[in-house]
């Protein structure tokens, strides 16, 4: 492992853990602002400032079976990195544990999703990321939704917060096979109604992927490709809380710490807590 830094509340050994956190410091296909390779270390640093006890969930995270195995070692080859992420996630899921991946750029999700062929996928993202290839690379971060479609097939992917799609993507004959729920649609109808319209189509197992640029730059400015008019942080938390017990794989990525004062990394750290807390709490939110 490349990093010795661990999430503060990850006090359990791998064998005894239920949640396994790992970082993937990879950003070699980034097309605008690079720096997401520093995401894993910065989210762990931000997490140090969070309380272990959360009054909203009435859980103490330091007492929950959480393990952090550090960062996997990556090189500049996107295909090899995606394959490595698939291998690591395969081990974790095979052992009956829930992987929580910290990125890094969104291309790495293409490796994780290969281990969830029986699941639905929920994505938070400003961009449709539906190019079949970009900059000569089918594993570019701009292609992750297309790669997920290759694995899951039609009607299994639901992307929330979309507000940027190229003409090439829009005219792709497979574009309609993914349900893109735009940020405008969510603002008009509300997050609860937007989710209720697709919730019955979700399988009992969900992979949940958060590209931090899906959240409006006013909440998460430190991202690789910021896009105005996005989701608010509370709406994203609503989706996590509502779906938490169906989520068996989780990632948060695409934040570039050099472009803000640390608040994007802090939000990413808190979303990890929200996911675990939502699964472990005995309280009913909705």
Short mmCIF file of C-alpha atoms in Angstrom, two decimals, residues 122-124 158-161 186 191-192 194-196 198-199 208 231 233-245 247 278 286:
data_model
loop_
_atom_site.label_atom_id
_atom_site.label_comp_id
_atom_site.label_asym_id
_atom_site.label_seq_id
_atom_site.Cartn_x
_atom_site.Cartn_y
_atom_site.Cartn_z
CA UNK A 122 -26.88 5.04 -8.97
CA UNK A 123 -24.48 7.78 -10.04
CA UNK A 124 -24.17 11.38 -8.87
CA UNK A 158 -29.64 5.91 -12.93
CA UNK A 159 -27.55 9.09 -13.01
CA UNK A 160 -28.65 12.06 -10.89
CA UNK A 161 -27.60 15.67 -11.42
CA UNK A 186 -34.67 17.49 -9.52
CA UNK A 191 -35.40 14.99 -4.79
CA UNK A 192 -38.00 12.78 -3.09
CA UNK A 194 -37.34 12.30 -8.51
CA UNK A 195 -36.18 9.25 -6.58
CA UNK A 196 -39.65 7.78 -6.17
CA UNK A 198 -37.18 5.29 -10.38
CA UNK A 199 -37.01 3.58 -6.98
CA UNK A 208 -23.59 4.00 -5.48
CA UNK A 231 -27.36 19.36 -6.77
CA UNK A 233 -25.40 18.48 -0.56
CA UNK A 234 -28.62 17.70 1.35
CA UNK A 235 -30.22 16.16 -1.76
CA UNK A 236 -27.25 13.82 -2.17
CA UNK A 237 -27.50 12.88 1.51
CA UNK A 238 -31.22 12.16 0.98
CA UNK A 239 -30.40 9.66 -1.76
CA UNK A 240 -27.76 7.98 0.41
CA UNK A 241 -30.04 7.77 3.45
CA UNK A 242 -32.96 6.41 1.46
CA UNK A 243 -30.99 3.77 -0.42
CA UNK A 244 -28.30 2.94 2.16
CA UNK A 245 -29.44 -0.54 3.08
CA UNK A 247 -26.02 -0.20 -1.22
CA UNK A 278 -27.41 5.34 7.36
CA UNK A 286 -38.13 8.62 5.93
#
